[in-house]
Coordinates of C-alpha atoms in Angstrom, one line a residue:
Chain Z
X1 CA 0.0 0.0 0.0
X2 CA 1.2 3.5 -0.9
X3 CA 0.9 6.3 1.5
X4 CA -2.0 8.3 0.1
X5 CA -2.8 11.8 1.2
X6 CA -6.0 13.8 1.8
X7 CA -6.7 16.9 -0.3
X8 CA -8.4 20.1 0.8
X9 CA -9.9 22.5 -1.8
X10 CA -10.5 25.8 -0.1
X11 CA -12.8 28.3 -1.8
X12 CA -11.1 28.0 -5.2
X13 CA -12.2 30.5 -7.8
X14 CA -11.3 30.6 -11.5
X15 CA -12.8 33.0 -14.1
X16 CA -12.1 33.3 -17.8
X17 CA -13.2 36.9 -18.6
X18 CA -16.8 37.1 -17.5
X19 CA -17.2 33.4 -17.4
X20 CA -17.0 31.8 -13.9
X21 CA -15.5 28.3 -14.3
X22 CA -15.1 27.7 -10.6
X23 CA -17.2 29.7 -8.1
X24 CA -15.6 29.4 -4.7
X25 CA -15.4 25.6 -4.6
X26 CA -14.5 24.0 -1.3
X27 CA -14.1 20.3 -0.9
X28 CA -12.4 17.9 1.5
X29 CA -11.2 14.6 0.1
X30 CA -10.1 11.9 2.6
X31 CA -6.9 9.9 2.2
X32 CA -7.6 6.8 0.1
X33 CA -11.0 8.0 -0.9
X34 CA -12.5 7.5 -4.4
X35 CA -14.3 10.7 -5.2
X36 CA -16.1 11.5 -8.4
X37 CA -16.7 14.9 -9.8
X38 CA -19.9 14.5 -11.8
X39 CA -21.6 17.1 -13.9
X40 CA -22.7 18.2 -17.4
X41 CA -20.0 19.7 -19.7
X42 CA -19.1 23.2 -18.7
X43 CA -19.9 22.5 -15.0
X44 CA -16.3 23.1 -14.0
X45 CA -15.3 19.6 -13.1
X46 CA -12.4 19.4 -15.5
X47 CA -11.2 22.9 -14.6
X48 CA -11.1 21.7 -10.9
X49 CA -9.2 18.6 -11.9
X50 CA -6.7 20.7 -13.9
X51 CA -6.3 23.1 -11.0
X52 CA -5.3 20.1 -8.8
X53 CA -3.0 18.9 -11.5
X54 CA -1.3 22.3 -11.7
X55 CA -2.4 23.3 -15.3
X56 CA -4.9 25.8 -14.2
X57 CA -4.0 28.5 -11.7
X58 CA -6.9 29.5 -9.5
X59 CA -7.6 33.3 -9.2
X60 CA -8.1 32.8 -5.5
X61 CA -8.4 30.0 -2.9
X62 CA -6.0 27.3 -1.8
X63 CA -5.3 23.7 -2.7
X64 CA -3.7 21.6 0.0
X65 CA -2.2 18.2 -0.3
X66 CA -2.1 16.9 3.2
X67 CA -1.2 20.1 4.9
X68 CA 1.1 21.4 2.2
X69 CA -0.1 24.3 0.0
X70 CA 0.3 23.2 -3.6
X71 CA -1.7 26.0 -5.2
X72 CA 1.3 27.5 -7.0
X73 CA 3.5 24.4 -7.1
X74 CA 4.7 23.4 -10.6
X75 CA 2.8 20.3 -12.0
X76 CA 6.0 18.3 -12.2
X77 CA 6.6 18.7 -8.4
X78 CA 3.2 17.6 -7.3
X79 CA 3.6 13.8 -7.6
X80 CA 0.1 13.4 -8.9
X81 CA -0.7 10.6 -11.4
X82 CA -3.1 11.7 -14.2
X83 CA -5.0 9.7 -16.7
X84 CA -6.1 11.9 -19.5
X85 CA -9.3 11.5 -21.6
X86 CA -7.3 10.7 -24.7
X87 CA -4.6 8.9 -22.7
X88 CA -1.9 11.2 -24.0
X89 CA 0.5 8.3 -24.5
X90 CA 3.9 9.1 -26.1
X91 CA 3.7 7.7 -29.6
X92 CA 7.4 7.8 -30.2
X93 CA 8.1 5.4 -27.3
X94 CA 6.9 1.8 -26.9
X95 CA 4.7 0.6 -24.1
X96 CA 7.6 -0.1 -21.7
X97 CA 9.3 3.2 -22.4
X98 CA 6.0 5.0 -21.7
X99 CA 5.7 3.3 -18.3
X100 CA 9.4 3.8 -17.5
X101 CA 9.3 7.5 -18.4
X102 CA 8.3 8.8 -14.9
X103 CA 10.9 6.6 -13.3
X104 CA 13.6 7.7 -15.7
X105 CA 12.8 11.3 -14.7
X106 CA 13.2 10.4 -11.1
X107 CA 16.6 8.8 -11.9
X108 CA 15.5 5.4 -10.7
X109 CA 18.3 2.9 -11.4
X110 CA 17.7 1.2 -14.8
X111 CA 17.3 -2.3 -13.6
X112 CA 14.9 -1.3 -10.8
X113 CA 12.9 0.9 -13.2
X114 CA 12.5 -1.9 -15.7
X115 CA 11.3 -4.3 -13.0
X116 CA 8.8 -1.8 -11.6
X117 CA 7.5 -1.0 -15.1
X118 CA 7.0 -4.7 -15.9
X119 CA 5.3 -5.4 -12.5
X120 CA 3.0 -2.5 -13.1
X121 CA 2.2 -3.7 -16.6
X122 CA 1.4 -7.1 -15.2
X123 CA -0.9 -5.4 -12.6
X124 CA -3.0 -3.9 -15.4
X125 CA -2.9 -7.2 -17.4
X126 CA -0.6 -6.1 -20.2
X127 CA 2.1 -8.8 -19.7
X128 CA 3.8 -9.5 -23.0
X129 CA 2.9 -6.2 -24.7
X130 CA 5.8 -4.2 -23.3
X131 CA 7.7 -4.0 -26.6
X132 CA 4.6 -3.0 -28.6
X133 CA 4.3 0.4 -30.3
X134 CA 1.4 2.6 -29.0
X135 CA -0.1 2.7 -32.5
X136 CA -0.5 -1.1 -32.4
X137 CA -2.6 -1.1 -29.3
X138 CA -6.4 -1.2 -29.0
X139 CA -8.3 1.5 -27.1
X140 CA -8.6 -0.7 -24.0
X141 CA -4.9 -1.5 -24.1
X142 CA -4.0 2.2 -24.4
X143 CA -6.2 2.9 -21.4
X144 CA -4.3 0.3 -19.4
X145 CA -0.9 1.7 -20.5
X146 CA -2.1 5.2 -19.4
X147 CA -3.1 3.7 -16.0
X148 CA 0.2 1.9 -15.6
X149 CA 2.2 5.0 -16.4
X150 CA 0.1 7.0 -13.9
X151 CA 0.7 4.6 -11.0
X152 CA 4.2 3.3 -11.6
X153 CA 5.9 6.1 -9.7
X154 CA 3.6 5.6 -6.7
X155 CA 1.9 9.0 -6.7
X156 CA 0.0 10.0 -3.6
X157 CA -3.0 11.1 -5.5
X158 CA -4.5 10.0 -8.8
X159 CA -6.6 12.2 -11.1
X160 CA -8.7 10.8 -13.9
X161 CA -10.4 12.9 -16.6
X162 CA -13.2 10.9 -18.2
X163 CA -10.8 8.0 -18.8
X164 CA -13.4 5.6 -20.2
X165 CA -15.4 7.9 -22.5
X166 CA -13.7 6.7 -25.6
X167 CA -14.4 3.0 -24.9
X168 CA -17.4 1.0 -26.0
X169 CA -20.0 0.1 -23.5
X170 CA -18.9 -3.5 -22.5
X171 CA -15.2 -2.5 -22.2
X172 CA -16.2 0.5 -20.2
X173 CA -18.0 -1.6 -17.6
X174 CA -15.0 -4.0 -17.3
X175 CA -12.7 -1.0 -16.9
X176 CA -14.9 0.6 -14.3
X177 CA -14.6 -2.5 -12.2
X178 CA -10.9 -2.8 -12.8
X179 CA -10.1 0.8 -12.0
X180 CA -12.1 0.5 -8.7
X181 CA -10.2 -2.7 -7.9
X182 CA -6.9 -1.1 -8.6
X183 CA -7.9 1.8 -6.3
X184 CA -8.8 -0.6 -3.6
X185 CA -5.5 -2.5 -4.0
X186 CA -3.3 0.6 -4.0
X187 CA -5.4 2.7 -1.5
X188 CA -4.6 5.8 -3.5
X189 CA -6.7 8.9 -3.1
X190 CA -8.5 9.2 -6.4
X191 CA -10.4 12.0 -8.0
X192 CA -12.4 10.9 -11.0
X193 CA -14.2 13.1 -13.5
X194 CA -17.2 11.9 -15.5
X195 CA -20.5 13.1 -16.9
X196 CA -21.9 9.6 -16.7
X197 CA -24.2 9.3 -13.7
X198 CA -24.2 5.5 -13.7
X199 CA -20.4 5.4 -13.8
X200 CA -20.2 7.8 -10.8
X201 CA -22.7 5.8 -8.8
X202 CA -21.0 2.5 -9.5
X203 CA -17.4 3.5 -8.8
X204 CA -17.4 6.1 -6.1
X205 CA -17.1 6.3 -2.3
X206 CA -18.6 9.8 -2.6
X207 CA -19.9 11.8 -5.5
X208 CA -19.7 15.6 -5.9
X209 CA -22.3 16.8 -8.3
X210 CA -21.2 20.1 -10.0
X211 CA -23.1 22.6 -12.1
X212 CA -22.2 26.1 -13.2
X213 CA -18.9 26.1 -11.3
X214 CA -20.4 25.1 -8.0
X215 CA -20.6 21.9 -6.1
X216 CA -24.4 21.2 -5.8
X217 CA -24.1 18.3 -3.4
X218 CA -21.4 15.9 -2.1
X219 CA -22.5 12.7 -0.7
X220 CA -22.5 8.9 -1.0
X221 CA -23.9 7.6 -4.3
X222 CA -27.1 6.4 -2.5
X223 CA -27.7 9.7 -0.8
X224 CA -27.1 11.6 -4.0
X225 CA -29.6 9.4 -5.8
X226 CA -32.3 9.1 -3.2
X227 CA -31.9 12.3 -1.2
X228 CA -30.8 15.0 -3.7
X229 CA -30.5 18.4 -2.1
X230 CA -31.3 20.5 -5.1
X231 CA -33.6 20.2 -8.0
X232 CA -30.7 20.1 -10.4
X233 CA -29.2 17.1 -8.7
X234 CA -32.6 15.3 -8.6
X235 CA -33.1 15.7 -12.3
X236 CA -29.5 15.2 -13.3
X237 CA -29.3 11.8 -11.5
X238 CA -32.2 10.1 -13.3
X239 CA -35.8 10.1 -14.2
X240 CA -37.0 12.3 -11.4
X241 CA -40.5 13.6 -11.0
X242 CA -40.7 16.8 -9.0
X243 CA -44.3 17.4 -8.0
X244 CA -46.1 20.1 -6.1
X245 CA -47.3 19.0 -2.7
X246 CA -50.9 19.6 -3.8
X247 CA -50.8 16.8 -6.4
X248 CA -49.9 14.2 -3.8
X249 CA -52.1 12.7 -1.2
X250 CA -51.1 10.5 1.7
X251 CA -52.7 7.1 1.6
X252 CA -53.4 7.3 5.4
X253 CA -54.9 10.8 4.9
X254 CA -52.2 12.6 7.0
X255 CA -51.2 16.1 6.0
X256 CA -48.8 16.2 3.0
X257 CA -45.5 18.0 2.9
X258 CA -45.3 21.7 2.1
X259 CA -42.3 21.4 -0.1
X260 CA -41.8 20.1 -3.6
X261 CA -41.4 16.3 -3.6
X262 CA -39.1 14.2 -5.7
X263 CA -40.2 10.7 -6.6
X264 CA -38.1 8.7 -9.0
X265 CA -39.9 7.0 -11.9
X266 CA -38.9 3.6 -10.7
X267 CA -40.2 4.1 -7.1
X268 CA -43.8 3.9 -8.2
X269 CA -46.1 0.9 -8.0
X270 CA -49.6 0.5 -9.5
X271 CA -50.7 -1.7 -6.6
X272 CA -51.4 0.1 -3.3
X273 CA -50.7 -3.1 -1.4
X274 CA -47.0 -2.8 -2.3
X275 CA -46.8 0.5 -0.6
X276 CA -47.1 1.1 3.1
X277 CA -50.0 3.0 4.8
X278 CA -47.7 6.0 5.1
X279 CA -47.0 6.0 1.3
X280 CA -48.4 8.5 -1.2
X281 CA -50.8 8.3 -4.1
X282 CA -50.9 10.4 -7.3
X283 CA -54.0 10.4 -9.4
X284 CA -53.8 11.1 -13.1
X285 CA -54.7 10.1 -16.7
X286 CA -52.5 7.9 -18.8
X287 CA -51.0 9.8 -21.7
X288 CA -48.5 7.3 -23.1
X289 CA -47.0 4.0 -22.4
X290 CA -43.9 2.3 -23.8
X291 CA -42.4 -1.2 -23.2
X292 CA -38.6 -0.9 -22.7
X293 CA -37.7 -4.6 -22.2
X294 CA -36.9 -4.7 -18.5
X295 CA -39.7 -2.2 -17.6
X296 CA -42.7 -0.3 -18.8
X297 CA -42.6 3.5 -18.9
X298 CA -45.9 5.2 -18.3
X299 CA -46.6 9.0 -18.7
X300 CA -49.4 10.2 -16.4
X301 CA -51.0 13.7 -16.6
X302 CA -51.7 14.6 -13.0
X303 CA -55.0 16.5 -12.3
X304 CA -53.0 19.7 -11.8
X305 CA -51.8 19.3 -15.4
X306 CA -48.2 18.2 -14.7
X307 CA -46.9 15.1 -16.4
X308 CA -44.9 12.5 -14.5
X309 CA -43.0 9.4 -15.6
X310 CA -43.8 6.1 -13.9
X311 CA -41.5 3.2 -14.5
X312 CA -42.9 -0.3 -13.6
X313 CA -40.5 -3.3 -13.7
X314 CA -41.7 -5.8 -16.2
X315 CA -41.9 -8.5 -13.5
X316 CA -44.5 -6.5 -11.5
X317 CA -46.3 -5.0 -14.5
X318 CA -48.8 -7.8 -15.4
X319 CA -51.5 -5.2 -15.9
X320 CA -49.6 -2.7 -17.9
X321 CA -50.2 -4.2 -21.4
X322 CA -53.9 -3.8 -20.9
X323 CA -53.8 -0.1 -20.0
X324 CA -55.2 2.3 -22.6
X325 CA -54.4 6.0 -22.9
X326 CA -57.0 8.3 -21.4
X327 CA -57.6 5.7 -18.6
X328 CA -57.5 6.9 -15.0
X329 CA -54.4 5.5 -13.2
X330 CA -53.2 6.0 -9.6
X331 CA -49.5 5.6 -9.0
X332 CA -48.3 4.8 -5.4
X333 CA -44.9 5.3 -3.9
X334 CA -43.6 4.2 -0.5
X335 CA -42.8 7.0 2.0
X336 CA -39.1 6.1 2.0
X337 CA -38.9 7.0 -1.7
X338 CA -40.6 10.3 -1.4
X339 CA -38.0 13.0 -0.8
X340 CA -38.7 16.6 0.0
X341 CA -36.2 18.9 -1.8
X342 CA -35.4 21.7 0.7
X343 CA -36.5 25.1 -0.6
X344 CA -37.5 23.8 -4.1
X345 CA -40.8 24.6 -5.7
X346 CA -42.4 22.3 -8.3
Chain A
X1 CA -2.4 11.1 -60.3
X2 CA -2.8 11.1 -64.0
X3 CA -5.8 8.7 -64.0
X4 CA -8.2 11.6 -64.5
X5 CA -6.9 12.4 -67.9
X6 CA -7.8 10.6 -71.1
X7 CA -5.2 7.9 -71.5
X8 CA -3.9 8.0 -75.1
X9 CA -0.5 8.3 -76.6
X10 CA -0.8 11.8 -77.9
X11 CA -2.1 13.3 -74.6
X12 CA 0.7 11.5 -72.7
X13 CA 3.4 12.8 -75.1
X14 CA 2.0 16.3 -74.8
X15 CA 1.9 16.1 -71.0
X16 CA 5.5 14.9 -70.8
X17 CA 6.8 17.4 -73.2
X18 CA 5.1 20.2 -71.4
X19 CA 6.6 19.0 -68.1
X20 CA 10.0 18.7 -69.7
X21 CA 9.7 22.3 -71.0
X22 CA 8.8 23.6 -67.5
X23 CA 11.7 21.8 -65.9
X24 CA 14.1 23.1 -68.6
X25 CA 12.8 26.6 -68.0
X26 CA 13.4 26.2 -64.3
X27 CA 16.8 24.6 -64.6
X28 CA 18.5 26.3 -67.6
X29 CA 19.5 29.6 -66.0
X30 CA 21.2 27.7 -63.2
X31 CA 22.8 25.2 -65.6
X32 CA 24.1 27.7 -68.1
X33 CA 26.9 28.6 -65.7
X34 CA 28.2 25.1 -65.5
X35 CA 29.8 24.9 -69.0
X36 CA 31.0 28.5 -68.5
X37 CA 33.0 27.5 -65.5
X38 CA 34.9 24.9 -67.5
X39 CA 35.8 27.5 -70.1
X40 CA 39.5 28.1 -71.0
X41 CA 38.7 31.7 -72.1
X42 CA 39.4 34.8 -70.0
X43 CA 35.9 36.0 -70.8
X44 CA 32.4 34.8 -69.9
X45 CA 31.3 33.5 -73.3
X46 CA 28.7 30.9 -74.2
X47 CA 29.2 28.3 -75.6
X48 CA 32.9 28.1 -74.5
X49 CA 35.3 27.5 -77.3
X50 CA 37.6 25.3 -75.3
X51 CA 37.4 23.6 -71.9
X52 CA 39.8 23.6 -68.9
X53 CA 39.8 23.6 -65.1
X54 CA 41.9 26.8 -64.8
X55 CA 39.1 28.8 -63.2
X56 CA 38.6 26.1 -60.5
X57 CA 42.3 26.3 -59.9
X58 CA 42.0 30.1 -59.6
X59 CA 39.0 29.7 -57.3
X60 CA 40.6 27.2 -54.9
X61 CA 43.9 29.1 -55.0
X62 CA 42.1 32.4 -54.0
X63 CA 42.2 33.1 -50.3
X64 CA 39.4 35.6 -50.7
X65 CA 37.0 33.2 -52.3
X66 CA 37.8 30.4 -49.9
X67 CA 37.4 32.7 -46.9
X68 CA 34.0 33.9 -48.1
X69 CA 32.9 30.3 -48.7
X70 CA 33.9 29.3 -45.2
X71 CA 32.2 32.4 -43.7
X72 CA 29.0 31.7 -45.5
X73 CA 28.9 28.0 -44.4
X74 CA 29.7 28.9 -40.8
X75 CA 27.2 31.7 -40.8
X76 CA 24.5 29.4 -42.3
X77 CA 25.1 26.7 -39.7
X78 CA 25.1 29.3 -36.8
X79 CA 21.9 30.9 -38.1
X80 CA 20.1 27.6 -38.2
X81 CA 21.4 26.6 -34.8
X82 CA 20.1 29.9 -33.2
X83 CA 17.0 30.6 -35.3
X84 CA 15.4 27.1 -35.1
X85 CA 15.4 26.8 -31.2
X86 CA 14.2 30.4 -30.9
X87 CA 11.6 29.8 -33.5
X88 CA 10.4 26.6 -31.8
X89 CA 10.0 28.4 -28.5
X90 CA 8.2 31.3 -30.2
X91 CA 5.8 28.8 -31.9
X92 CA 5.1 27.0 -28.7
X93 CA 4.2 30.2 -27.0
X94 CA 2.0 31.3 -29.9
X95 CA 0.3 27.9 -30.0
X96 CA -0.4 28.0 -26.2
X97 CA -1.4 31.6 -26.1
X98 CA -4.2 31.3 -28.7
X99 CA -6.7 33.9 -29.6
X100 CA -6.2 37.3 -31.0
X101 CA -2.9 37.9 -29.1
X102 CA -1.4 34.9 -30.8
X103 CA -2.4 36.2 -34.2
X104 CA -0.9 39.6 -33.5
X105 CA 2.4 38.1 -32.2
X106 CA 2.6 35.8 -35.1
X107 CA 2.2 38.8 -37.4
X108 CA 5.0 40.7 -35.7
X109 CA 7.2 37.6 -35.8
X110 CA 6.7 37.2 -39.6
X111 CA 7.4 40.8 -40.5
X112 CA 11.1 40.3 -41.3
X113 CA 10.1 38.0 -44.2
X114 CA 7.4 40.5 -45.5
X115 CA 9.3 43.8 -45.2
X116 CA 11.5 44.5 -48.3
X117 CA 15.0 43.1 -47.6
X118 CA 16.7 46.5 -48.3
X119 CA 14.6 48.3 -45.6
X120 CA 15.5 45.6 -43.1
X121 CA 19.2 45.9 -44.1
X122 CA 19.2 49.7 -43.7
X123 CA 17.4 49.5 -40.3
X124 CA 19.8 46.8 -39.2
X125 CA 22.7 48.8 -40.3
X126 CA 21.7 51.7 -38.0
X127 CA 20.9 49.5 -35.1
X128 CA 24.3 47.7 -35.5
X129 CA 26.1 51.0 -36.0
X130 CA 24.9 52.2 -32.7
X131 CA 26.3 49.1 -31.1
X132 CA 29.6 49.3 -33.1
X133 CA 28.8 45.9 -34.6
X134 CA 28.9 46.9 -38.3
X135 CA 31.5 44.8 -40.2
X136 CA 31.5 42.0 -37.6
X137 CA 30.4 38.5 -38.2
X138 CA 28.2 38.8 -35.2
X139 CA 26.3 41.7 -36.8
X140 CA 25.6 39.7 -40.0
X141 CA 24.6 36.7 -37.8
X142 CA 22.0 38.8 -36.0
X143 CA 20.6 39.9 -39.4
X144 CA 20.4 36.4 -40.7
X145 CA 18.8 35.1 -37.5
X146 CA 16.1 37.8 -37.8
X147 CA 15.4 36.7 -41.3
X148 CA 15.5 33.0 -40.5
X149 CA 13.2 33.0 -37.5
X150 CA 10.0 33.6 -39.6
X151 CA 11.1 31.0 -42.1
X152 CA 11.5 28.4 -39.3
X153 CA 8.2 29.5 -37.8
X154 CA 6.3 29.0 -41.0
X155 CA 7.4 25.4 -41.0
X156 CA 7.0 24.8 -37.3
X157 CA 3.6 26.4 -36.5
X158 CA 1.4 24.0 -38.5
X159 CA 3.4 21.1 -37.1
X160 CA 2.7 22.3 -33.6
X161 CA -0.9 22.9 -34.4
X162 CA -1.3 19.2 -35.1
X163 CA 0.6 18.2 -31.9
X164 CA -1.4 16.7 -29.0
X165 CA -0.7 19.1 -26.2
X166 CA -2.0 16.7 -23.6
X167 CA 1.2 14.8 -24.1
X168 CA 3.2 17.7 -22.7
X169 CA 0.7 17.9 -19.7
X170 CA 1.1 14.2 -19.2
X171 CA 4.9 14.5 -19.2
X172 CA 4.7 17.4 -16.8
X173 CA 2.5 15.5 -14.4
X174 CA 4.9 12.5 -14.6
X175 CA 7.7 14.8 -13.3
X176 CA 9.2 16.5 -16.4
X177 CA 10.1 20.2 -16.1
X178 CA 9.6 22.4 -19.2
X179 CA 13.0 21.7 -20.7
X180 CA 12.6 18.0 -20.4
X181 CA 9.0 18.0 -21.7
X182 CA 10.1 20.0 -24.8
X183 CA 13.3 18.0 -25.3
X184 CA 11.9 14.5 -24.6
X185 CA 8.3 14.8 -26.0
X186 CA 8.0 17.7 -28.5
X187 CA 11.3 17.6 -30.2
X188 CA 11.4 13.9 -31.1
X189 CA 7.9 14.0 -32.5
X190 CA 8.6 17.2 -34.6
X191 CA 11.9 15.8 -35.9
X192 CA 11.0 16.0 -39.6
X193 CA 9.6 19.6 -39.3
X194 CA 12.6 20.7 -37.2
X195 CA 14.9 19.2 -39.9
X196 CA 13.0 21.1 -42.6
X197 CA 13.1 24.3 -40.5
X198 CA 16.9 23.9 -40.0
X199 CA 17.4 23.4 -43.7
X200 CA 15.3 26.4 -44.6
X201 CA 17.1 28.6 -42.0
X202 CA 20.5 27.4 -43.3
X203 CA 19.5 28.2 -46.9
X204 CA 18.0 31.6 -45.9
X205 CA 21.4 32.6 -44.5
X206 CA 23.3 31.1 -47.4
X207 CA 21.2 32.9 -50.0
X208 CA 21.1 36.2 -48.3
X209 CA 23.0 39.1 -49.9
X210 CA 21.4 42.5 -49.1
X211 CA 22.2 42.4 -45.3
X212 CA 25.6 41.0 -46.0
X213 CA 26.4 43.8 -48.5
X214 CA 25.3 46.4 -45.9
X215 CA 26.8 44.9 -42.8
X216 CA 29.6 42.5 -43.6
X217 CA 33.0 43.7 -44.5
X218 CA 36.6 42.6 -45.3
X219 CA 37.3 39.1 -44.1
X220 CA 33.7 38.7 -43.0
X221 CA 32.3 39.0 -46.5
X222 CA 29.9 36.3 -47.3
X223 CA 30.0 34.5 -50.6
X224 CA 26.9 36.2 -52.1
X225 CA 28.4 39.6 -51.2
X226 CA 31.7 38.7 -52.8
X227 CA 29.9 37.4 -55.9
X228 CA 28.1 40.7 -56.3
X229 CA 31.3 42.7 -55.8
X230 CA 33.3 40.6 -58.3
X231 CA 30.5 40.9 -60.9
X232 CA 30.8 44.7 -60.6
X233 CA 34.6 44.9 -60.6
X234 CA 35.8 42.2 -63.0
X235 CA 34.0 39.6 -65.1
X236 CA 35.9 36.4 -65.4
X237 CA 34.8 32.8 -65.3
X238 CA 35.8 32.4 -61.6
X239 CA 32.3 33.6 -60.8
X240 CA 30.9 30.7 -62.9
X241 CA 33.1 28.3 -61.1
X242 CA 32.0 29.5 -57.6
X243 CA 28.4 29.5 -58.8
X244 CA 28.7 25.9 -59.9
X245 CA 30.4 24.9 -56.7
X246 CA 27.7 26.7 -54.7
X247 CA 24.9 25.1 -56.6
X248 CA 26.4 21.6 -56.0
X249 CA 26.8 22.3 -52.3
X250 CA 23.2 23.5 -51.9
X251 CA 21.8 20.7 -54.0
X252 CA 23.8 18.2 -51.9
X253 CA 22.6 19.6 -48.6
X254 CA 18.9 19.6 -49.8
X255 CA 19.3 16.0 -51.2
X256 CA 20.9 14.7 -48.0
X257 CA 18.2 16.2 -45.8
X258 CA 15.3 15.1 -48.1
X259 CA 16.6 11.6 -48.3
X260 CA 17.0 11.4 -44.5
X261 CA 13.4 12.5 -44.1
X262 CA 12.3 9.8 -46.5
X263 CA 14.0 7.0 -44.6

């Protein structure tokens, strides 16, 4: 296990002209944590990553590695491993030379450097490819070389900028698992940037959702998904219905919430018995239905006029095929899946 | 390349003869001095009535011509050695800066190759005079470097525009300082463009006469300057001999560099 370090991001601000890329971002990342910065493009996630790497100088604020201020430290003195979106491998060197490169810069003795590079290549399952040219590698193999090169010098922090976005779906899922396993083996503090919600949920200890240069919410994947703190997070993380309290009635007749409620499409049931007495019911008219293989997607127009999405797993949707548009439908959701968004209005 | 044209004998003969004509037009003015240089006459006359090597003997026996040849070759090499690294650094900055500022700086950088050579030479003369550098090899070198930097940049800028800058960031993150990132990552991948830039800078200096006429003097005369002067003062076939030799040297350098790029 390498000694990994915590990172403190303290009110970091970065503007380009009138455009605010980072708006006083503060974030504490624990030693050994796998944290994902998740957000749409232009949300500031890559700018924040590049500030940590040393390629973007914040206008104000501080970056601390452990308790050392690295805000103005040159990138080559930070000892941070980076995996770039396009891998940025050196095409004029073969696989082994790419992986040995950081060791050569550190004047590691040749024999030791070679052994460490070969060990690292084995760790990312690239044994036997050390003499290959970069041009002769597949996308997945390049990804692994980039990983090996970023960890071979035992950095104390690892940054990854959408490393899987160029891979096809199956390979992406394999690599998600392998990157997470590598993180767990090495125990290295990792900051991962992605715009893919599923990837963030699958891989991370914690997820920081960013939008317009700000961190909207930072929490465990489950909390982010089930208990979003803003409307943006609720909608960005999946098929969220945000409904006015007036459209929702408690099954047991108790007073409803006064705040806007978020209910995810897949939290609904069509059978009141599957939902507890403290659950909620939404009455509406069926506008559209679609069979999506593993589930049915129903669109209901609530009596207030708002449309909501209701997703019923195929296994529980025996009645869905018979529903016709214009029919009255009541959707039920258990209390645990109804989340009041603080301060939000429907 | 020729597939788009009707493929019959006549059109092919026409095409080849036209190409031959163009080549001849390009080459003849250069080639005409070759027989002149082997003339045995005291005068430049074409065609020569008899052949000899006497003008080559005169040339190689002349300390003035040989000194000028040496000066020109050294100057060319020094110019390339200084202009190409400076040009590369300038191009990297322009590439990284981007936006309108980069366009403006690029424009300023290219002015020496746009401004008429004579203006540049006059200006340079006054600047060098103030520094008491007129007549020195260093003064001529400064002038040639000023001329060669834009030439190198014209070759290097498009090459850098195609370069994946993430590689430099990757190298930096892996522990390379600026110098090592440029030397270990950029230079090896721009090898061919750098070689072209070096050749162009070398030839720019070799070919330059106006600045040399204004600034160089005495034992620092470059070959083009001496050729101008000797054409004015006396006309004998030595000038044809040096021209032939000069052409052979330049063609050899270009051939060697081009062949190296191919392999």
